[in-house]
PDB file of N, CA and C in Angstrom:
ATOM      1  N   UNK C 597       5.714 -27.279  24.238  1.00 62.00           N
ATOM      2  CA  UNK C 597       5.935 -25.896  23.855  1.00 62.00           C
ATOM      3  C   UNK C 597       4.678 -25.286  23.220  1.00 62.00           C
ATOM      4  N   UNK C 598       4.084 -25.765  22.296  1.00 67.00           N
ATOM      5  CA  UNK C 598       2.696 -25.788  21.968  1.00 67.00           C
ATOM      6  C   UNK C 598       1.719 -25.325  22.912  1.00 67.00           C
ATOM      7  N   UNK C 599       1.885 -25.878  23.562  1.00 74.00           N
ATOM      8  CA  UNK C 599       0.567 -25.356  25.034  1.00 74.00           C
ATOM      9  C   UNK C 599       1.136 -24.452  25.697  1.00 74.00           C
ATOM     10  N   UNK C 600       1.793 -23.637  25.714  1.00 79.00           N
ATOM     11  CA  UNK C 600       2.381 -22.592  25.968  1.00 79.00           C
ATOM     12  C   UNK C 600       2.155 -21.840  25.364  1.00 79.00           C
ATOM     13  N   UNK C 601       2.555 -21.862  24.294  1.00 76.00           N
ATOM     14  CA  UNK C 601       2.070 -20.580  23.597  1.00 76.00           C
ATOM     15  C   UNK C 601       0.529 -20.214  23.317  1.00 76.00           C
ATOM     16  N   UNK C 602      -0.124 -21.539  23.211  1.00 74.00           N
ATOM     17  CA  UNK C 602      -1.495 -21.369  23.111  1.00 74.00           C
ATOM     18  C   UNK C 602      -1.855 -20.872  24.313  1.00 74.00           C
ATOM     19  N   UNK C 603      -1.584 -21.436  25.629  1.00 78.00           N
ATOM     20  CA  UNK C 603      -1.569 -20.151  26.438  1.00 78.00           C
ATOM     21  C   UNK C 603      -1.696 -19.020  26.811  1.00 78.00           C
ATOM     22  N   UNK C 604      -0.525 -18.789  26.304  1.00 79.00           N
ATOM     23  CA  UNK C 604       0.586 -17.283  25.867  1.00 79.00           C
ATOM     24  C   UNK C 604      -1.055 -16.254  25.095  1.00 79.00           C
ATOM     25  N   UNK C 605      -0.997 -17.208  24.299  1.00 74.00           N
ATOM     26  CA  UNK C 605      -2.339 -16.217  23.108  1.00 74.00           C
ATOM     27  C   UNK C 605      -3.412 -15.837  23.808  1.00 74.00           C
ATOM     28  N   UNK C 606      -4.162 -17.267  24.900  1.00 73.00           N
ATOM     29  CA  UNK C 606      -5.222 -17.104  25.520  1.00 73.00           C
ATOM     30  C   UNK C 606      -4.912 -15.570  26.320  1.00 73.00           C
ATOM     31  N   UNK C 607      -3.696 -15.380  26.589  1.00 78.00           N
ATOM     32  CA  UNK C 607      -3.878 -14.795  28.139  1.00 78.00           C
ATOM     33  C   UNK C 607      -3.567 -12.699  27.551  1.00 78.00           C
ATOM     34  N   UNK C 608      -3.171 -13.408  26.143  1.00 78.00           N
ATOM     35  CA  UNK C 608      -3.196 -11.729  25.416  1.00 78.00           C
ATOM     36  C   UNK C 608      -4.150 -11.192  25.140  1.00 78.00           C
ATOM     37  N   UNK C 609      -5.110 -12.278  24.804  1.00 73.00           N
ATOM     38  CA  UNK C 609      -5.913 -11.881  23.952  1.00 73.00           C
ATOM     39  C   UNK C 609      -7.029 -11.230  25.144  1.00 73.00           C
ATOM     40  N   UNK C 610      -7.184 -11.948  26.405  1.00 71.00           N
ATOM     41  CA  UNK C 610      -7.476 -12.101  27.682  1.00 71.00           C
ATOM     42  C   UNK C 610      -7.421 -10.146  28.248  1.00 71.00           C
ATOM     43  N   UNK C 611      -6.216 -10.115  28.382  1.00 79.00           N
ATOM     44  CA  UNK C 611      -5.701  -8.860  28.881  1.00 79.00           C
ATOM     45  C   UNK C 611      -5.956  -7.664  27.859  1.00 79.00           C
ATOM     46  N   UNK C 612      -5.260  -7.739  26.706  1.00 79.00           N
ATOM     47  CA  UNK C 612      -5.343  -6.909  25.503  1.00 79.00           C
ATOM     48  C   UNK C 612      -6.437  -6.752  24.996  1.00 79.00           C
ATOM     49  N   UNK C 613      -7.410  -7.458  24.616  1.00 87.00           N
ATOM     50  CA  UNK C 613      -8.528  -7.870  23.668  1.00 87.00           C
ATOM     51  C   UNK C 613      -9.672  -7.120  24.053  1.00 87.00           C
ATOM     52  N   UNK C 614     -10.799  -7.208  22.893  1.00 90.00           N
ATOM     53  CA  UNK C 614     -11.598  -6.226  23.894  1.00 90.00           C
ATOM     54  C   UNK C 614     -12.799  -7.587  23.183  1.00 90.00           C
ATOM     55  N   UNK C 615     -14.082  -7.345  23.590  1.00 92.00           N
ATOM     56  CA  UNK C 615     -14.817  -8.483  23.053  1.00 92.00           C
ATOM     57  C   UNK C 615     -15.795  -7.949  21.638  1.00 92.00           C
ATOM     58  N   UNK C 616     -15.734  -9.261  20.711  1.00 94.00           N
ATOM     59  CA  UNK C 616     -16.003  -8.804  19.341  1.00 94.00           C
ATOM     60  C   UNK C 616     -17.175  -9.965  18.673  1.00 94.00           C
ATOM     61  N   UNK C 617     -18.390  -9.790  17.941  1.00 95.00           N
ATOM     62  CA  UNK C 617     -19.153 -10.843  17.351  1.00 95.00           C
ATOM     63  C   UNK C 617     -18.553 -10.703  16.393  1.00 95.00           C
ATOM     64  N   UNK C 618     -18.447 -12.009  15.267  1.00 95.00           N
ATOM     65  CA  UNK C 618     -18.276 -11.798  14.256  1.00 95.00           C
ATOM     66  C   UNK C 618     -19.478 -12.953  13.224  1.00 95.00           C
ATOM     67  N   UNK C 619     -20.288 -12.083  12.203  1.00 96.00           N
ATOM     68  CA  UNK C 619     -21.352 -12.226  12.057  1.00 96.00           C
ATOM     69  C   UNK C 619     -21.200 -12.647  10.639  1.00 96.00           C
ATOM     70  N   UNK C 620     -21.364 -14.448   9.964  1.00 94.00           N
ATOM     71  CA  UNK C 620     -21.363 -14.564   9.199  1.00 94.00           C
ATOM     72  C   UNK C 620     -22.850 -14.314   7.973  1.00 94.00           C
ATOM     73  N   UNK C 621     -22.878 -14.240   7.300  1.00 90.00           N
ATOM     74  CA  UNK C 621     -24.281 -14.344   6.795  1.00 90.00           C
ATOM     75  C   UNK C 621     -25.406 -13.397   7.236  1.00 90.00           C
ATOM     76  N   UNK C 622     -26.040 -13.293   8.085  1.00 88.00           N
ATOM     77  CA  UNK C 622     -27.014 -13.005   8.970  1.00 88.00           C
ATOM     78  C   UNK C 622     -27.094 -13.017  10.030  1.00 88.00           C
ATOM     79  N   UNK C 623     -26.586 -14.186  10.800  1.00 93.00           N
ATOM     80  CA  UNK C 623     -26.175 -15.340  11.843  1.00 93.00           C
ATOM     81  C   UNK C 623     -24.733 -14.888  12.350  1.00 93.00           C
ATOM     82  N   UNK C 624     -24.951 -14.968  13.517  1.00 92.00           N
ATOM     83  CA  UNK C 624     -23.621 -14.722  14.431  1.00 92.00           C
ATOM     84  C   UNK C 624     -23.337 -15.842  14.491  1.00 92.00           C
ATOM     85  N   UNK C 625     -21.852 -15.816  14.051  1.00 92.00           N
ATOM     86  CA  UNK C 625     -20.499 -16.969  12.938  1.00 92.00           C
ATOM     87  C   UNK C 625     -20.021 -17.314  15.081  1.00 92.00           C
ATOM     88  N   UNK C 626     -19.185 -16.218  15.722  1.00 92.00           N
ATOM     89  CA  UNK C 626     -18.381 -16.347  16.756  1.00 92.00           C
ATOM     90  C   UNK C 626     -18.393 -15.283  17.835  1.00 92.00           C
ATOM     91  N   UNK C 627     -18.410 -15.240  18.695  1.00 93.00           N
ATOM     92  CA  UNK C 627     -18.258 -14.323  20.049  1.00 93.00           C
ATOM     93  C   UNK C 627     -16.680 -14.801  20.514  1.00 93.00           C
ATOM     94  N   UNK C 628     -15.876 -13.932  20.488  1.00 90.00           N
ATOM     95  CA  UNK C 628     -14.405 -13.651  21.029  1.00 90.00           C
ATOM     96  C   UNK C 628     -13.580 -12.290  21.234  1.00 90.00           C
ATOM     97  N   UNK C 629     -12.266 -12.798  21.586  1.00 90.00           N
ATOM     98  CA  UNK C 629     -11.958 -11.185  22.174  1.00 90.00           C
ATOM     99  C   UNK C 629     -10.698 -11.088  20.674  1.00 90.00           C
ATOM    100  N   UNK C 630     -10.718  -9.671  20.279  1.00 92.00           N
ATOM    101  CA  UNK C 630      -9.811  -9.371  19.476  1.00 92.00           C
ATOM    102  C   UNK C 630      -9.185  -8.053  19.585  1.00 92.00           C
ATOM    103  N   UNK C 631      -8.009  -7.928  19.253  1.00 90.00           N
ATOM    104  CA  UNK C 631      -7.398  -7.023  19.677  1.00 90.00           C
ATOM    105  C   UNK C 631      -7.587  -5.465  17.904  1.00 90.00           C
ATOM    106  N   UNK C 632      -8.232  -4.973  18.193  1.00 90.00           N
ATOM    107  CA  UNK C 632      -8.485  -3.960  16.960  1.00 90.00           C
ATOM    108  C   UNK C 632      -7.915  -2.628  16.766  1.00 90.00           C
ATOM    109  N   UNK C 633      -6.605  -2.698  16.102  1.00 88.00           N
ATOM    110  CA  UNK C 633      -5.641  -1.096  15.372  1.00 88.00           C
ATOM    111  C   UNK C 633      -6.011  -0.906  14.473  1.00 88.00           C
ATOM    112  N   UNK C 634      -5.337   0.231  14.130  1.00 88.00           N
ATOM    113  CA  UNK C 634      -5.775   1.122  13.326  1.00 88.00           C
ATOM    114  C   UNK C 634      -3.880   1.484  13.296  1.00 88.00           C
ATOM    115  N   UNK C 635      -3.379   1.800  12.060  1.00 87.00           N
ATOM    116  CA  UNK C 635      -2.173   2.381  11.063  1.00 87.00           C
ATOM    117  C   UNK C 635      -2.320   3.047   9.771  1.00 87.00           C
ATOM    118  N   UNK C 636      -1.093   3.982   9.961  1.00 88.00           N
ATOM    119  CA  UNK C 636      -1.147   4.615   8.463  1.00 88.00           C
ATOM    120  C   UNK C 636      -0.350   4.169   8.082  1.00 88.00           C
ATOM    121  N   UNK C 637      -0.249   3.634   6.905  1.00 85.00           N
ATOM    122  CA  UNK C 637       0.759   2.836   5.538  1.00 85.00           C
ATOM    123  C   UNK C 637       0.716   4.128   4.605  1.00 85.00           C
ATOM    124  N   UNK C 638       2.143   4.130   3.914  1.00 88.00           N
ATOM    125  CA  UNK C 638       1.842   4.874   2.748  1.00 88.00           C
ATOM    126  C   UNK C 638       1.453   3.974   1.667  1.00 88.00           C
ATOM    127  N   UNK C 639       0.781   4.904   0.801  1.00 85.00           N
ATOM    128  CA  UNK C 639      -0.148   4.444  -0.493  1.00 85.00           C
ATOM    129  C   UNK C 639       0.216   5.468  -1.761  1.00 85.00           C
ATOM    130  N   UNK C 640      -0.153   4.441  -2.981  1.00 80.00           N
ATOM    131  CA  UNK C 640      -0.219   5.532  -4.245  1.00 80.00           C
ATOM    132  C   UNK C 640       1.345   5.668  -4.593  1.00 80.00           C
ATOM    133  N   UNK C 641       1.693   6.050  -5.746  1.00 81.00           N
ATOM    134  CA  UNK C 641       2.958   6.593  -6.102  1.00 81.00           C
ATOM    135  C   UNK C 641       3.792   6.931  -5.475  1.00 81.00           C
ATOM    136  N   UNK C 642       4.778   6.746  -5.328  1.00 80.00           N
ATOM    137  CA  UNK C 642       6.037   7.236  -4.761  1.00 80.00           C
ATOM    138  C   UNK C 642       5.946   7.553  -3.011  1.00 80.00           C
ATOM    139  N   UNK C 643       4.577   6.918  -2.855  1.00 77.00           N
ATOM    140  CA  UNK C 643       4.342   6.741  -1.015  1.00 77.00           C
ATOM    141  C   UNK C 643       4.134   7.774  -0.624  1.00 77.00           C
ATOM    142  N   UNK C 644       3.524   9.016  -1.203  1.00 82.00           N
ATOM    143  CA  UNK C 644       3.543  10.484  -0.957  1.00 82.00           C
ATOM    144  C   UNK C 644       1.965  10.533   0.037  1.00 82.00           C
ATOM    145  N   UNK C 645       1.401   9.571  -0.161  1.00 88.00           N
ATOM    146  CA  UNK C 645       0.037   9.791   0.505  1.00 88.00           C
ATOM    147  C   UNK C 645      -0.240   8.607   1.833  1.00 88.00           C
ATOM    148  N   UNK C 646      -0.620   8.754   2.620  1.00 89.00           N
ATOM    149  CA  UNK C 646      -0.722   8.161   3.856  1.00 89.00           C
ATOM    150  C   UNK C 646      -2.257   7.472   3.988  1.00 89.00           C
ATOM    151  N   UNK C 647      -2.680   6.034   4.154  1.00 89.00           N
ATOM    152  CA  UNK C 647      -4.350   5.967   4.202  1.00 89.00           C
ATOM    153  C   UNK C 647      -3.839   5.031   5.870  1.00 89.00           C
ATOM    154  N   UNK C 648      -5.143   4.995   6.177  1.00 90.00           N
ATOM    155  CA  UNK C 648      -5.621   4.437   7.825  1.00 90.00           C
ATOM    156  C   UNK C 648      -5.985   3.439   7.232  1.00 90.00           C
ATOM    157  N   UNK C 649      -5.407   1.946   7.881  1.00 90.00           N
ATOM    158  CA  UNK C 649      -5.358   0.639   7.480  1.00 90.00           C
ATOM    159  C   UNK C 649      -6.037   0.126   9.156  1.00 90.00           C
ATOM    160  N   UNK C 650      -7.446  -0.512   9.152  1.00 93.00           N
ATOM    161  CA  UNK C 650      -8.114  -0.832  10.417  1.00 93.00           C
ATOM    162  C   UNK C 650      -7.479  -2.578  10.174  1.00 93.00           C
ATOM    163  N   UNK C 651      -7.188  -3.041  11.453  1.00 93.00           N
ATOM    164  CA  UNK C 651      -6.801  -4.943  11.383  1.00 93.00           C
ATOM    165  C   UNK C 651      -7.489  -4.801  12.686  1.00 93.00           C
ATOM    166  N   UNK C 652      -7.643  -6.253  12.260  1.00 94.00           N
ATOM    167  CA  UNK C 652      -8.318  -6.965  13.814  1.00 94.00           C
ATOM    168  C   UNK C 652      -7.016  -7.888  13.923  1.00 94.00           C
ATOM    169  N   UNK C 653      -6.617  -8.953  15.383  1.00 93.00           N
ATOM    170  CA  UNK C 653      -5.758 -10.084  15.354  1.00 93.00           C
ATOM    171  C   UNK C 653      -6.774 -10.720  16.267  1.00 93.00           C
ATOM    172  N   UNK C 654      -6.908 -12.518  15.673  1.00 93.00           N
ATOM    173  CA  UNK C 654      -7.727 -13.246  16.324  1.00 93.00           C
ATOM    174  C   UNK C 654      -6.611 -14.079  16.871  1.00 93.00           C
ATOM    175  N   UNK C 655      -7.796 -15.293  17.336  1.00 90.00           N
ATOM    176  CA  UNK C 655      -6.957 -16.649  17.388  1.00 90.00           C
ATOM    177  C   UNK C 655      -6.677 -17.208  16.306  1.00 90.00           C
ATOM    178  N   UNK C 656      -5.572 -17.912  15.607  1.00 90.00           N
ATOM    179  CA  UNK C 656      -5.989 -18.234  14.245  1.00 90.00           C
ATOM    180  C   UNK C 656      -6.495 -19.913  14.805  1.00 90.00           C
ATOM    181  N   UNK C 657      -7.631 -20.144  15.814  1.00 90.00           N
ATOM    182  CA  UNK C 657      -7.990 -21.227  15.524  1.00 90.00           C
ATOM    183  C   UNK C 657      -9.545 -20.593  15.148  1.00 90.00           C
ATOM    184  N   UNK C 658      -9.926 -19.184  14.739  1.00 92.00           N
ATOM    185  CA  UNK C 658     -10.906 -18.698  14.317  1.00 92.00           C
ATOM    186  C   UNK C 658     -10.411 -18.682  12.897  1.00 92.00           C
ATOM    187  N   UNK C 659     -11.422 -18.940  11.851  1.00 91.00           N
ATOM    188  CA  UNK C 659     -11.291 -18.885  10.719  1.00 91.00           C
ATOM    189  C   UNK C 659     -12.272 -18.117   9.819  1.00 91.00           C
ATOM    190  N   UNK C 660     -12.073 -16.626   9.406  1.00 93.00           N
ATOM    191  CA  UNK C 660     -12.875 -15.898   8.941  1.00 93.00           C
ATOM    192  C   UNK C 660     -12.937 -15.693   7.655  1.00 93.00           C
ATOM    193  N   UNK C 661     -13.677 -15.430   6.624  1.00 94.00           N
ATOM    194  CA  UNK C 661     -13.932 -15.266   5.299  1.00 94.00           C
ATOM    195  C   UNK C 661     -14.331 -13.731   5.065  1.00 94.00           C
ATOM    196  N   UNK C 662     -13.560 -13.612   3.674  1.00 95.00           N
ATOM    197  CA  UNK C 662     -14.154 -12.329   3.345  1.00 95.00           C
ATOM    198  C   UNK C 662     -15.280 -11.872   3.310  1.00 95.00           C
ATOM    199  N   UNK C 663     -16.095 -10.830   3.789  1.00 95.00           N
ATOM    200  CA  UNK C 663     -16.968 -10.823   4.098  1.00 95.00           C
ATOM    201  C   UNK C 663     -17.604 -10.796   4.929  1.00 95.00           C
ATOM    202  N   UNK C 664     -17.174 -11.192   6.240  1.00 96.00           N
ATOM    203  CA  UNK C 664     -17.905 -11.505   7.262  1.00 96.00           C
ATOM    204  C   UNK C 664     -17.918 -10.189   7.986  1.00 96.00           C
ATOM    205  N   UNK C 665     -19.180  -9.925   8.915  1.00 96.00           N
ATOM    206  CA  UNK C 665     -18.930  -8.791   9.450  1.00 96.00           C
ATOM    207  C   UNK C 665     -18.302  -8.589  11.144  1.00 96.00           C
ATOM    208  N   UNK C 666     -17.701  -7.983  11.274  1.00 96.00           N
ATOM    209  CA  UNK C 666     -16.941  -7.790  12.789  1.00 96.00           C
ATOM    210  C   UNK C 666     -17.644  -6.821  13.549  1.00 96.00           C
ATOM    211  N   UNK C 667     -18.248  -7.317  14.742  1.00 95.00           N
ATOM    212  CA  UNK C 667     -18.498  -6.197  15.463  1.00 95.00           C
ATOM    213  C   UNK C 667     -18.158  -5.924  16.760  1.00 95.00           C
ATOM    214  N   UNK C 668     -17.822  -4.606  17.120  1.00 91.00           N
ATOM    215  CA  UNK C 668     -17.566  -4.626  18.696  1.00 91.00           C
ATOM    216  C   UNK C 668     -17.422  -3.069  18.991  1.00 91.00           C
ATOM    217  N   UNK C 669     -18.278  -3.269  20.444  1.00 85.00           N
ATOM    218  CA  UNK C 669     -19.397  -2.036  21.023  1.00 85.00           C
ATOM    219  C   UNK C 669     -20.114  -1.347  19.677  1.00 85.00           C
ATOM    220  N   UNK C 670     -19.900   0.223  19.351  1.00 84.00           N
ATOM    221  CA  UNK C 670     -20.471   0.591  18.637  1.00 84.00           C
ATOM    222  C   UNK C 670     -20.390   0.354  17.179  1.00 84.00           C
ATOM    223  N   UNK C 671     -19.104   0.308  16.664  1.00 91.00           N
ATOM    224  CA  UNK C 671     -18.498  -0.054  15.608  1.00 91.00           C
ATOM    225  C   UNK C 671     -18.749  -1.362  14.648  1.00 91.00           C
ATOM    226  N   UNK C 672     -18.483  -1.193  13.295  1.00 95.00           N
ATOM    227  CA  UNK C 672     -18.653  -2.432  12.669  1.00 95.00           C
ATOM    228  C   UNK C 672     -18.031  -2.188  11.154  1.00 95.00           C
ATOM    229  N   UNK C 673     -17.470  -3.253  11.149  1.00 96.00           N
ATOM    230  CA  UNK C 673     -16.754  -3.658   9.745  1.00 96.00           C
ATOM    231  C   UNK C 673     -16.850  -4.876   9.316  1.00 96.00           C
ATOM    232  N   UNK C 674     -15.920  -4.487   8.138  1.00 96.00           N
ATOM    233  CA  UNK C 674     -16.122  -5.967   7.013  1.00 96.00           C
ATOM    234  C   UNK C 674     -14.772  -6.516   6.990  1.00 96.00           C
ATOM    235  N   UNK C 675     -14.700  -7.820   6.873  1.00 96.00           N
ATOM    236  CA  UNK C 675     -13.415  -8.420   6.887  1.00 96.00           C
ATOM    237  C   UNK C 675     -13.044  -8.392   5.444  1.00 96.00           C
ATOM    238  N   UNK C 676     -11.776  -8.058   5.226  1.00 94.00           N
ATOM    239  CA  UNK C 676     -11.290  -8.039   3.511  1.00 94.00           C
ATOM    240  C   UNK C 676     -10.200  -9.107   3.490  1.00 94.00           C
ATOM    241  N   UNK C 677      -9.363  -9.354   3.946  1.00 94.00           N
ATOM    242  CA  UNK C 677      -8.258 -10.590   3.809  1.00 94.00           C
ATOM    243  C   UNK C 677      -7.320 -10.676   4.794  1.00 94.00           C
ATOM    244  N   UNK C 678      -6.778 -11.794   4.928  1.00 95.00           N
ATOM    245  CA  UNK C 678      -5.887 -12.526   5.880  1.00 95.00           C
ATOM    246  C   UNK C 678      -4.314 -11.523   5.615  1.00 95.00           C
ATOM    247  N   UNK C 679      -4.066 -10.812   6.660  1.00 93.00           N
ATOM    248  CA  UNK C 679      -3.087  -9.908   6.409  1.00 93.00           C
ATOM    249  C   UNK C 679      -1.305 -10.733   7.121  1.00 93.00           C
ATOM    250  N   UNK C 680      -2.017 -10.944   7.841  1.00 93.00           N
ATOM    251  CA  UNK C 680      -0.513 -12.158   8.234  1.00 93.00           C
ATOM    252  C   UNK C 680      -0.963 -13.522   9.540  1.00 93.00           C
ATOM    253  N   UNK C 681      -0.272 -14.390   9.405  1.00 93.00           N
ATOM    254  CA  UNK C 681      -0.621 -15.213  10.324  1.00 93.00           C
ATOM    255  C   UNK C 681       0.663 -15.950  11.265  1.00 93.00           C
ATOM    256  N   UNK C 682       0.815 -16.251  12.290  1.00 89.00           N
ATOM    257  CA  UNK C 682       2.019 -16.458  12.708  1.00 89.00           C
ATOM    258  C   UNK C 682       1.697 -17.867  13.794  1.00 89.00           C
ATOM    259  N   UNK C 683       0.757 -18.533  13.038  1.00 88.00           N
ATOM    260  CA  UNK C 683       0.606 -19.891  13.892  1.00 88.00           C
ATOM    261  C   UNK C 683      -0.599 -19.615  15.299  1.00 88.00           C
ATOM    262  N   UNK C 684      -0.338 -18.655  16.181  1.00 88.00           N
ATOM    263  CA  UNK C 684      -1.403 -18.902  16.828  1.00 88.00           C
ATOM    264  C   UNK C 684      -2.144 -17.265  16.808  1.00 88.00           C
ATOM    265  N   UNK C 685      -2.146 -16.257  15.822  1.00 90.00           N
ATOM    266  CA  UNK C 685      -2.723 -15.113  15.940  1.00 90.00           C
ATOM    267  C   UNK C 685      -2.669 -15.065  14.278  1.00 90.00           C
ATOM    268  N   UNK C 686      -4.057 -14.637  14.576  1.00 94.00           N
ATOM    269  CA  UNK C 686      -3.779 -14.354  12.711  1.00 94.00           C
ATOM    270  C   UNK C 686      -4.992 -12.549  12.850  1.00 94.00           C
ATOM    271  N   UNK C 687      -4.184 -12.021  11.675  1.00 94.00           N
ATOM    272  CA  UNK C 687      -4.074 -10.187  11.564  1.00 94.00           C
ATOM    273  C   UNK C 687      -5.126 -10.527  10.080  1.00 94.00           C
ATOM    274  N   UNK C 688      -6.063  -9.629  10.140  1.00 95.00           N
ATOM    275  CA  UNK C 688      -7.428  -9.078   9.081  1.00 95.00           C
ATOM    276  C   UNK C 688      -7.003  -7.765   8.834  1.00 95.00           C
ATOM    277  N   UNK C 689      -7.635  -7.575   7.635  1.00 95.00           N
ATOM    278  CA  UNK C 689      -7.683  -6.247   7.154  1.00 95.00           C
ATOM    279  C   UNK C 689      -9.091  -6.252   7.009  1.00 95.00           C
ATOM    280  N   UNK C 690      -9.838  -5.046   7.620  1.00 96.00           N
ATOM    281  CA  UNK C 690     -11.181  -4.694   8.106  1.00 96.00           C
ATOM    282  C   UNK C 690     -11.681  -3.142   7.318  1.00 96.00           C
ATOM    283  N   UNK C 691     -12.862  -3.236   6.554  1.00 93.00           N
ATOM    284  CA  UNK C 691     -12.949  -2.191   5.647  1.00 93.00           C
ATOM    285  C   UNK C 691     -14.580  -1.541   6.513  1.00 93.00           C
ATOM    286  N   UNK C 692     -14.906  -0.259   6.816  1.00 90.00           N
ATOM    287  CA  UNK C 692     -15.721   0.108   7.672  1.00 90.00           C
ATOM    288  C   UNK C 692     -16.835  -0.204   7.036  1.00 90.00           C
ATOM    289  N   UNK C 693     -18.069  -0.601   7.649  1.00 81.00           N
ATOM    290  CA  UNK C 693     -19.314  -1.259   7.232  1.00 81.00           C
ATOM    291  C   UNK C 693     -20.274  -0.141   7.251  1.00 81.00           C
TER     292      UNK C 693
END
């Protein structure tokens, strides 16, 4: 069942994904495909205000640290923390660089 789903991930990430470096240090950390949204969450008091929350979803057999920078085509951000993980995809919260 395992290899199935790992599969399953390859072939999303495959179709869905678009391709992304992600640049530890100085040094390019990984080259892969990630799938990158963008949502509004409410924020602040009583949820009256709306902010744009950017995530990336990897493989979670990629393992990223705060900090690291994400890039793909023109764009680039910073990784801020592990927002959920579900065994074979794991979701970042990405702050614009």
């Amino acid at each position: 069942m395992q290899d199935e789903l790992s599969e399953l991930n390859r072939q999303v990430l495959a179709t869905f994904g678009q391709p992304v470096m992600v640049f530890r240090g100085a040094s390019l950390f990984s080259e892969t495909r990630g799938i990158i949204s963008k949502a509004l969450v409410p924020a602040g008091q009583y949820e009256a205000v709306l902010q744009t929350v950017t995530s990336i979803t990897l493989p979670a057999s990629l393992k990223l640290q705060r900090g690291d920078e994400v890039q793909s085509a023109d764009q680039q951000w910073t990784v801020d923390r592990k927002l959920k993980d579900d065994g074979q995809l794991t979701w970042w919260g990405l702050h614009e660089a």
